[in-house]
Short mmCIF file of C-alpha atoms in Angstrom, two decimals:
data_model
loop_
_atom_site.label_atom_id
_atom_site.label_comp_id
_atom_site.label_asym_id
_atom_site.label_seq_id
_atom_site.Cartn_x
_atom_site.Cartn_y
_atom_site.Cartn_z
CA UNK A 1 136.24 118.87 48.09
CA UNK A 2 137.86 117.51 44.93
CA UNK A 3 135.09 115.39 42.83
CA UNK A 4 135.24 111.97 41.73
CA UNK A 5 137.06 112.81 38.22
CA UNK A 6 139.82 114.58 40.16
CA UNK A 7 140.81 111.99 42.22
CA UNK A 8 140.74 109.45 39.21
CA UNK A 9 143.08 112.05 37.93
CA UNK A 10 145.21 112.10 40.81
CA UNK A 11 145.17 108.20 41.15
CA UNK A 12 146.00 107.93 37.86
CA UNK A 13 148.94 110.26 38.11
CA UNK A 14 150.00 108.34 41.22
CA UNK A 15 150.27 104.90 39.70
CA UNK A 16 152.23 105.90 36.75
CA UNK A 17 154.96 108.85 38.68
CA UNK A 18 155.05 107.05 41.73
CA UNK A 19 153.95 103.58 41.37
CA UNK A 20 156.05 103.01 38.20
CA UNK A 21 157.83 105.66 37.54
CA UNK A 22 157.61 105.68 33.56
CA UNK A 23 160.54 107.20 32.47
CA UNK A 24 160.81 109.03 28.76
CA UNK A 25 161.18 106.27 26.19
CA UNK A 26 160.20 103.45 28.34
CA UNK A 27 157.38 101.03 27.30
CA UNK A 28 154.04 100.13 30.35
CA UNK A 29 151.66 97.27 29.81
CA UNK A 30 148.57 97.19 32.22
CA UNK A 31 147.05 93.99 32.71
CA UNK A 32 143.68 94.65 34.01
CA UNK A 33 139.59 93.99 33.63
CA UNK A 34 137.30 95.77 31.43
CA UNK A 35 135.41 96.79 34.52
CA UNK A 36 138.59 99.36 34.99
CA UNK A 37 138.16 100.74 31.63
CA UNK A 38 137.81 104.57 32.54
CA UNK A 39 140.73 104.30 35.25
CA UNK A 40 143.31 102.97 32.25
CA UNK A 41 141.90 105.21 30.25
CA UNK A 42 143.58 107.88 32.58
CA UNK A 43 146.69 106.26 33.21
CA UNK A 44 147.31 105.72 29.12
CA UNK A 45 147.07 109.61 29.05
CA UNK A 46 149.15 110.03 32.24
CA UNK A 47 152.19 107.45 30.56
CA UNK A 48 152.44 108.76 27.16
CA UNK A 49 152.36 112.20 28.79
CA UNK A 50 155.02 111.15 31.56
CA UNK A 51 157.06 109.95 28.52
CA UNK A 52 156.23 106.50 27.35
CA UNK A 53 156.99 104.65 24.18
CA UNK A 54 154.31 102.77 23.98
CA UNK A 55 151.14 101.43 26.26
CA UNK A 56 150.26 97.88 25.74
CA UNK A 57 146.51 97.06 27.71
CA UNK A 58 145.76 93.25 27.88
CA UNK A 59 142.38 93.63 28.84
CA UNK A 60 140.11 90.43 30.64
CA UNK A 61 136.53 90.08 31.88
CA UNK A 62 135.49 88.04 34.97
CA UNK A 63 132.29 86.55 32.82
CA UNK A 64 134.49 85.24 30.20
CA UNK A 65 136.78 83.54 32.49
CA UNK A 66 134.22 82.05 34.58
CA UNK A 67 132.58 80.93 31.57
CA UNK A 68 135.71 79.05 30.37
CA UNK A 69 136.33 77.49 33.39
CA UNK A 70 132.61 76.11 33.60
CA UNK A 71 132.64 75.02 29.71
CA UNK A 72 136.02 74.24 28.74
CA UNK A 73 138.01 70.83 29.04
CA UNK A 74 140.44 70.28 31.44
CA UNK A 75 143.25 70.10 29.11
CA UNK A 76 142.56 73.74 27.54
CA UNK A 77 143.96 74.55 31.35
CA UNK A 78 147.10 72.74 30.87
CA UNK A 79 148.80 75.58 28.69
CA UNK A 80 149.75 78.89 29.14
CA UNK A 81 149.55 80.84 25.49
CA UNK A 82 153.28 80.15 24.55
CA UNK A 83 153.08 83.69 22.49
CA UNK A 84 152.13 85.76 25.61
CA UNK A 85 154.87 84.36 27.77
CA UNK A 86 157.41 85.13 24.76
CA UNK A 87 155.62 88.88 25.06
CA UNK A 88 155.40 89.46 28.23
CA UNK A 89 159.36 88.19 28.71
CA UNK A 90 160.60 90.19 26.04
CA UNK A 91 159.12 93.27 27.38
CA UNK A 92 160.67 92.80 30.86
CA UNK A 93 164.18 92.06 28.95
CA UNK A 94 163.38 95.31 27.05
CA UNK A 95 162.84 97.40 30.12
CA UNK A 96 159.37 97.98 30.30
CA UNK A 97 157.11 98.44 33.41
CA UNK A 98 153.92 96.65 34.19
CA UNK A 99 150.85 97.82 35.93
CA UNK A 100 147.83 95.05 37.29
CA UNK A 101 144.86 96.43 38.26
CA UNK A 102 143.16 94.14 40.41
CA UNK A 103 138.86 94.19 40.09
CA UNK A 104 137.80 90.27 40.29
CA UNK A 105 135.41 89.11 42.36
CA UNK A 106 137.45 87.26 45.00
CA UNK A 107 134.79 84.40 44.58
CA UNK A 108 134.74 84.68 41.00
CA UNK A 109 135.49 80.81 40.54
CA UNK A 110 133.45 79.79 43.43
CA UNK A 111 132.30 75.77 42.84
CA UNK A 112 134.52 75.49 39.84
CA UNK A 113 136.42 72.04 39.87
CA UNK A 114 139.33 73.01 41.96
CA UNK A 115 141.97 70.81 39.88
CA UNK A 116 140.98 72.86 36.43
CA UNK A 117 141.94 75.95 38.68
CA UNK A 118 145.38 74.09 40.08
CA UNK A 119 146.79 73.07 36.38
CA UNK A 120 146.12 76.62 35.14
CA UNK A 121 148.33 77.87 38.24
CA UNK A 122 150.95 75.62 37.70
CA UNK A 123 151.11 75.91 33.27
CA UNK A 124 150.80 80.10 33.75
CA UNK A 125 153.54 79.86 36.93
CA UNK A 126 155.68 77.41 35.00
CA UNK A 127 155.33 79.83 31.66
CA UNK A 128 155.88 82.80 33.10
CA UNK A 129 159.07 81.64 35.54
CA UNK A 130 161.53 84.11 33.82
CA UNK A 131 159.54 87.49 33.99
CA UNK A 132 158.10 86.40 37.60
CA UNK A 133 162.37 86.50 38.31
CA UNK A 134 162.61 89.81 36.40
CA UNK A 135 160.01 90.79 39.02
CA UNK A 136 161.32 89.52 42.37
CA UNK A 137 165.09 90.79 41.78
CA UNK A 138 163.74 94.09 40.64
CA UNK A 139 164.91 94.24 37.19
CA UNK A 140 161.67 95.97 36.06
CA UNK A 141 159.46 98.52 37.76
CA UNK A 142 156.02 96.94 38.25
CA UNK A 143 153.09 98.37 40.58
CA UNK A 144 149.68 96.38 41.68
CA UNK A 145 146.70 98.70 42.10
CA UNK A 146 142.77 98.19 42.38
CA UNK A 147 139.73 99.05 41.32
CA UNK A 148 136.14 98.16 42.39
CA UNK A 149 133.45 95.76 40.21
CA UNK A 150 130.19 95.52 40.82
CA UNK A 151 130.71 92.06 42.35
CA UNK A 152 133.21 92.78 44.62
CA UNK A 153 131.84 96.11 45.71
CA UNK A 154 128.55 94.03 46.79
CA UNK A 155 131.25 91.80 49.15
CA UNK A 156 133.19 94.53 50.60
CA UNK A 157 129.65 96.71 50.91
CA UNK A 158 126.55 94.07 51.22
CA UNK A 159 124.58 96.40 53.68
CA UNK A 160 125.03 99.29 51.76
CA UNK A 161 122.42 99.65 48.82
CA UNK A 162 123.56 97.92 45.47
CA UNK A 163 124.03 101.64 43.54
CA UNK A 164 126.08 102.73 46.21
CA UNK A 165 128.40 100.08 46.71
CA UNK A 166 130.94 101.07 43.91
CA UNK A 167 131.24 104.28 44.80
CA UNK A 168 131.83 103.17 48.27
CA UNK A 169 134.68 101.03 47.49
CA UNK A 170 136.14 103.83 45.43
CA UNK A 171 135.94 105.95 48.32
CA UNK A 172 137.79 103.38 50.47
CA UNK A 173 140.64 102.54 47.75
CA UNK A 174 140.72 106.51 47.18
CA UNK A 175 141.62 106.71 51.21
CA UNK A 176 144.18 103.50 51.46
CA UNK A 177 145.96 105.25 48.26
CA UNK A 178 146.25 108.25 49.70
CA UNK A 179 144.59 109.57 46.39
CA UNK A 180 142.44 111.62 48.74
CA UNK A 181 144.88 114.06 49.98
CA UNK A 182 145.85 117.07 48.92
CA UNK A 183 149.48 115.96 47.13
CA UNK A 184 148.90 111.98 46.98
CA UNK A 185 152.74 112.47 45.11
CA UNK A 186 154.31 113.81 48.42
CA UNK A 187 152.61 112.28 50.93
CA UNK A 188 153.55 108.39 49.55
CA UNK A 189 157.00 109.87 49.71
CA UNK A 190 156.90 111.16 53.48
CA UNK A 191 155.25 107.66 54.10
CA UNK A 192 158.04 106.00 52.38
CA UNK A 193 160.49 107.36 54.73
CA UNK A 194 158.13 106.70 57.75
CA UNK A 195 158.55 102.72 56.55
CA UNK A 196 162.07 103.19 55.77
CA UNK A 197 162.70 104.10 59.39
CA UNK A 198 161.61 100.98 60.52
CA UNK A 199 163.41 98.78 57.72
CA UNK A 200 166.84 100.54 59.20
CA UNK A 201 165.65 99.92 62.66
CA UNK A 202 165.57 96.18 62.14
CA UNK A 203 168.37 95.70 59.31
CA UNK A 204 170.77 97.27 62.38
CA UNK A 205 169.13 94.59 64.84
CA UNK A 206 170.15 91.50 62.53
CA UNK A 207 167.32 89.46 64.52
CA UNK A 208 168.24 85.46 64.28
CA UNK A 209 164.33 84.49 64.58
CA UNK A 210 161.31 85.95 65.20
CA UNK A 211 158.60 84.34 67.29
CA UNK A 212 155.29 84.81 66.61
CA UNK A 213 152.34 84.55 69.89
CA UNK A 214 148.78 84.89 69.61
CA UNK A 215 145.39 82.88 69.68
CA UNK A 216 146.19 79.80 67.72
CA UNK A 217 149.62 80.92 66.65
CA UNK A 218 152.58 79.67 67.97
CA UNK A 219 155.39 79.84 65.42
CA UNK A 220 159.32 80.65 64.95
CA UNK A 221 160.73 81.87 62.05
CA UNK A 222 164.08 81.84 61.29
CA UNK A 223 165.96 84.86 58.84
CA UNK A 224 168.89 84.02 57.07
CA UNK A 225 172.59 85.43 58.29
CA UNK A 226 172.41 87.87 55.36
CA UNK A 227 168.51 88.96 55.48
CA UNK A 228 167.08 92.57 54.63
CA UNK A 229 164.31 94.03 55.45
CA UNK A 230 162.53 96.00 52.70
CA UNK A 231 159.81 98.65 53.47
CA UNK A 232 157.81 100.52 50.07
CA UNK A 233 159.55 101.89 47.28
CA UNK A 234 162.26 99.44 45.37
CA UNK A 235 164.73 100.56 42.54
CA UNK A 236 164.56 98.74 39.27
CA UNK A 237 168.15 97.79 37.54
CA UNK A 238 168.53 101.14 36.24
CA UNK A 239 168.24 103.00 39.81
CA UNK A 240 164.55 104.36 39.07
CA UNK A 241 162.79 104.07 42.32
CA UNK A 242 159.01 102.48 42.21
CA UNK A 243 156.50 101.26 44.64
CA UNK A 244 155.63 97.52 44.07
CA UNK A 245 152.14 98.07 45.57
CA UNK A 246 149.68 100.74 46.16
CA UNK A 247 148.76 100.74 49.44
CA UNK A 248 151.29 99.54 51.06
CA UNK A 249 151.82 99.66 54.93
CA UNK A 250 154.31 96.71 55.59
CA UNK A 251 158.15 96.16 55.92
CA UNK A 252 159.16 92.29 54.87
CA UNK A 253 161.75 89.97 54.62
CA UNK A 254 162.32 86.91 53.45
CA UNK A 255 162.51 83.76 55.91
CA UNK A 256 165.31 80.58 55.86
CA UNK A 257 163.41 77.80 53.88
CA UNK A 258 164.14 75.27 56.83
CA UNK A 259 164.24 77.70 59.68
CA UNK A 260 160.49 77.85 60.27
CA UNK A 261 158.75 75.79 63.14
CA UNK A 262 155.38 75.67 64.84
CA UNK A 263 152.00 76.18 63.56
CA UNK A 264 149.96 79.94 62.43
CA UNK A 265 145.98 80.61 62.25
CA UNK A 266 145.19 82.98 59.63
CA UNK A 267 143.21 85.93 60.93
CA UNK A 268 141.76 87.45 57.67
CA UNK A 269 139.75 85.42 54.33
CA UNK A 270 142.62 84.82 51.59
CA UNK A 271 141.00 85.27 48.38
CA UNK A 272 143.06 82.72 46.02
CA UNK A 273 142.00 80.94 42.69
CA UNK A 274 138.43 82.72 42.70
CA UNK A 275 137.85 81.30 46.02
CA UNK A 276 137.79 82.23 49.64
CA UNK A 277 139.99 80.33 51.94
CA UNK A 278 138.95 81.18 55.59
CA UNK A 279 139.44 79.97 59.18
CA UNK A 280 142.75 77.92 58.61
CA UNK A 281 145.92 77.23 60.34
CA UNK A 282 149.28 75.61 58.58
CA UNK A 283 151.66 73.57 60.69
CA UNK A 284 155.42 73.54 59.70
CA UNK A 285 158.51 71.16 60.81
CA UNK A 286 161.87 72.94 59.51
CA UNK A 287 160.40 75.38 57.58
CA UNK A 288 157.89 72.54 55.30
CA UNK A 289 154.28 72.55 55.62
CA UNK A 290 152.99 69.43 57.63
CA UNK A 291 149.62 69.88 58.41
CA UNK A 292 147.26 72.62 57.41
CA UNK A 293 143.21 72.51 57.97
CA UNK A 294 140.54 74.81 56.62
CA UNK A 295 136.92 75.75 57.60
CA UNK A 296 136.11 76.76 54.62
CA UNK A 297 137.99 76.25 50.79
CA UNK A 298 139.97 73.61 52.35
CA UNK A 299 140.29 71.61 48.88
CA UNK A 300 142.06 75.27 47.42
CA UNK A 301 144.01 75.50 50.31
CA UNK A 302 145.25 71.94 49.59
CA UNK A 303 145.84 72.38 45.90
CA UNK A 304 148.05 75.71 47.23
CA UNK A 305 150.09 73.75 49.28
CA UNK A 306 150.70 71.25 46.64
CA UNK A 307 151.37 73.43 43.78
CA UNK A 308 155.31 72.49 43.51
CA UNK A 309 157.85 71.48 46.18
CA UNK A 310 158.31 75.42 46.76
CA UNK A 311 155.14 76.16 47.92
CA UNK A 312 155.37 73.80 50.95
CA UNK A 313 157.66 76.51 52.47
CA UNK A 314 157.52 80.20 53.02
CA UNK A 315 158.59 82.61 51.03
CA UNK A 316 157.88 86.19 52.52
CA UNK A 317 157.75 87.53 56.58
CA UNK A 318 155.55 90.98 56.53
CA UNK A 319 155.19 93.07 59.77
CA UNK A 320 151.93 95.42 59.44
CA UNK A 321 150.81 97.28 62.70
CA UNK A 322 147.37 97.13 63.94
CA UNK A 323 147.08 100.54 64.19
CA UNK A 324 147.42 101.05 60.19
CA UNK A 325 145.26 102.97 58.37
CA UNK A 326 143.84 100.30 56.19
CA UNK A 327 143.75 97.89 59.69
CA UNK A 328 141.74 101.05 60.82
CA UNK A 329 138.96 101.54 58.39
CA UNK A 330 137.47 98.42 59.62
CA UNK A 331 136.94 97.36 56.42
CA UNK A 332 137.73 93.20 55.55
CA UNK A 333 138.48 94.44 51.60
CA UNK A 334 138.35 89.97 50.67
CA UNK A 335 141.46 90.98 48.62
CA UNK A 336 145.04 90.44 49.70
CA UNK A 337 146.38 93.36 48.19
CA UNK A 338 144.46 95.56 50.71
CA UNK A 339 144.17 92.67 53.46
CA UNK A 340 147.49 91.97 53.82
CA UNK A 341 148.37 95.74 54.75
CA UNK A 342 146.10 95.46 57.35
CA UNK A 343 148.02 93.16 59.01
CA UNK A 344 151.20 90.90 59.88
CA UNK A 345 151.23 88.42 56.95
CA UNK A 346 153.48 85.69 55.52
CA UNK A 347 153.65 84.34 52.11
CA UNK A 348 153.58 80.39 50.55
CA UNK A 349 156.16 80.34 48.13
CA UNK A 350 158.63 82.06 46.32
CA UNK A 351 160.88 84.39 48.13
CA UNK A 352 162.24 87.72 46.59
CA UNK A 353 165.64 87.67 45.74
CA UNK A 354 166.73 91.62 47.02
CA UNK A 355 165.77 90.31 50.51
CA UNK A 356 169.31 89.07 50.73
CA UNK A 357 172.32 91.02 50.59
CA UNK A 358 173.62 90.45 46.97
CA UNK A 359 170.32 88.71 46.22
CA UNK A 360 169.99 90.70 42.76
CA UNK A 361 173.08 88.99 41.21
CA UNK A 362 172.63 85.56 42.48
CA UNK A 363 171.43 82.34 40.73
CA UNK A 364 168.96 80.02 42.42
CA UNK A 365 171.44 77.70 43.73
CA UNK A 366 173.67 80.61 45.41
CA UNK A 367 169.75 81.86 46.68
CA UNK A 368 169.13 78.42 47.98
CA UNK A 369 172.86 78.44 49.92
CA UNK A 370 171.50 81.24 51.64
CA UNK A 371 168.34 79.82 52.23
CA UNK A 372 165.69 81.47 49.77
CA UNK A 373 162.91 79.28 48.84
CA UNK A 374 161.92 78.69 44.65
CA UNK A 375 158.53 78.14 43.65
CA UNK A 376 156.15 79.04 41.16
CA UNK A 377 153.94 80.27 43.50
CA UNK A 378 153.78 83.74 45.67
CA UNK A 379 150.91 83.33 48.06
CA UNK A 380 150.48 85.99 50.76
CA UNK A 381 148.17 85.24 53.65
CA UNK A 382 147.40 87.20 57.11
CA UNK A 383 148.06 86.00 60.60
CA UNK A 384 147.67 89.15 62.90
CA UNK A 385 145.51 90.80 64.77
CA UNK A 386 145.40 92.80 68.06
CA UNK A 387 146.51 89.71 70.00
CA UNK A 388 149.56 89.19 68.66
CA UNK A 389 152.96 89.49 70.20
CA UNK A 390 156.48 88.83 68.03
CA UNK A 391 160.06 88.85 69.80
CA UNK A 392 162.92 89.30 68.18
CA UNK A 393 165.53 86.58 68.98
CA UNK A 394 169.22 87.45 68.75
CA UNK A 395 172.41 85.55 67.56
CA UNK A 396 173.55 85.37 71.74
CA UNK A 397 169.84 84.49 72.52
CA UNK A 398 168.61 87.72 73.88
CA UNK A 399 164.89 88.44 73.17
CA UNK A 400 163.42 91.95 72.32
CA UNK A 401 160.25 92.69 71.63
CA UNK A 402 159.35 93.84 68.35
CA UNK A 403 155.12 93.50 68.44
CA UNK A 404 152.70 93.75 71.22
CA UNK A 405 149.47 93.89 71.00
CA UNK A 406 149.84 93.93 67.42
CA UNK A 407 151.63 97.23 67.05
CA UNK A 408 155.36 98.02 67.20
CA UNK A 409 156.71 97.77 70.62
CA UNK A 410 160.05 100.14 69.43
#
């Protein structure tokens, strides 16, 4: 049985060959906590040894940033650092590949004023517009991957005792990775072709709209004429394969901006701005958000939804069966990364531009022709469960079915 340091090792490995795929020469900057110190200490190693120019770390801590929002006036929220956006754009122009580790307590900014938390989303979407472009056409290779803190450990884990809880988690993100196998390298590319299988499954269907059934969902999403499914690894501008996420279980594309009708419950806790967002349903009319209602973090929900004009429409359609390992584990992980690969989920906001055949090369008004959505937002939240059933709807109006019961139904 490997020990703990191994599979760091291997995890490690994993999010720099396959999650990024540093190639010689090539610059990586990981954005991540100080609670994931001994993880990028690995990954450093793993990059310059894989080849890398250069490893830029932009480290954070959740007790600072709480602490800022508690003490700090609200104007201090209304700009993003004008130096890092220049950085971080410059980078992505230059080719380099980014890495987020993801550690926050997803109720790190729990009964902060929920408008200091809205005007830092908006000046850090608005400052960062061009690189979050670079992102969602693929010009760079970028890769989101976790690891536990304390605090969230003691969410995920609050029966287990306190000392155990990290270890726990690491255990679980170890397993979702597939960092626990024997060749975590191989087997993320036999799962790639797994997904890929279903991506060419529905890309030959050319499904019109999908409708979505289940307990409190009753909703119809329309795809634009020239939609794509995408399933795991992408391929950056200079044909180097990556995989945007580790785990990943889902195949998505993106939905027409004015093609979506009915209303959706969510069916997992969406961890956004610091603050849980649970129990809630959105209603749309042609694809805008009408009516939406929260039984708990309603007031982030609302200051979501309000954002820009974008984020009053969908930007992403994700399929996830039931049956998926992460779904599996019986595990509610409070962080969308993990979540949202445990089940059918959609996304408020932007959509990504390779969803649509020629996407890459377009500018926004070509991607709003073919009925892409532009925000400054990218909010993914999860609507299925066992329960649900989606057809696909076809140009003649034939309908297939495509879930039941939450799992694939082809």
């Amino acid at each position: 049985m490997s020990t703990f340091e191994e599979k760091l090792d291997k995890y490690a490995e994993l999010a720099v060959r396959v999650g990024v795929n540093i190639q010689k020469g090539q610059s990586l900057v990981i954005n991540t906590s100080i609670d994931s110190a001994q993880l990028v200490r690995k990954i450093v190693k793993n990059a310059y040894e894989a080849g890398a120019d250069q490893v830029i770390v932009n480290w954070n801590d959740d007790i600072v940033s709480r602490t800022k929002y508690e003490l700090a006036p609200i104007d201090s929220f209304k700009e993003y650092p004008k130096w890092r956006a220049r950085e971080t754009e410059e980078l992505a122009e230059n080719g380099a590949a980014f890495i987020a580790i993801v550690s926050s307590s997803p109720d790190l900014l729990k009964g902060i004023d929920p408008e200091k938390i809205s005007t830092f989303q908006k000046a850090s979407g608005q400052a960062l517009a061009k690189y979050r472009k670079a992102v969602q056409t693929d010009k760079v290779s970028w890769t989101v991957i976790s690891a536990p803190s304390q605090a969230w450990a003691n969410m995920v884990f609050p029966d287990a005792k306190e000392e155990e809880r990290v270890n726990l988690l690491w255990d679980a993100i170890f397993k979702a990775t597939r960092t626990d196998l024997d060749d975590p390298i191989q087997a993320w590319k036999d799962h790639d072709q797994i997904l890929h299988e279903k991506v060419e499954y529905l890309n030959e269907k050319r499904y019109k709209k999908l409708h979505y059934t289940a307990p409190g969902t009753d909703l119809t999403i329309e795809l634009p004429e020239k939609h794509l499914w995408i399933g795991a690894g992408s391929v950056n501008e200079n044909g180097h394969e990556f995989m945007a996420n580790m785990p990943t279980e889902e195949v998505f594309t993106v939905p027409h901006k004015y093609g979506v009708n009915g209303t959706v419950a969510s069916t997992k806790p969406l961890s956004y701005g610091g603050n849980i967002i649970d129990r809630f349903s959105i209603t749309f009319k042609d694809g805008r958000i009408v009516d939406y209602k929260a039984e708990e973090g309603e007031a982030i929900l609302k200051q979501l939804v309000e954002t820009d004009e974008g984020s009053h429409y969908l930007g992403e359609v994700a399929l996830v069966p039931f049956q998926s390992p992460i779904s599996q584990s019986n595990l509610l992980f409070y962080n969308t990364l993990f979540d949202e690969n445990a089940s059918n989920h959609l996304a408020i906001g932007s959509a990504y531009a390779f969803c649509v055949e020629g996407g890459k090369k377009m500018n926004s008004e070509e991607l709003e022709t073919n009925g892409l959505n532009e925000s400054i937002t990218h909010v993914d939240f999860m609507v299925g469960s066992s329960e649900m059933d989606i057809d696909g709807i076809l140009e003649d109006g034939t309908t297939e079915p495509v879930f039941r019961k939450g799992d694939w139904a082809f």
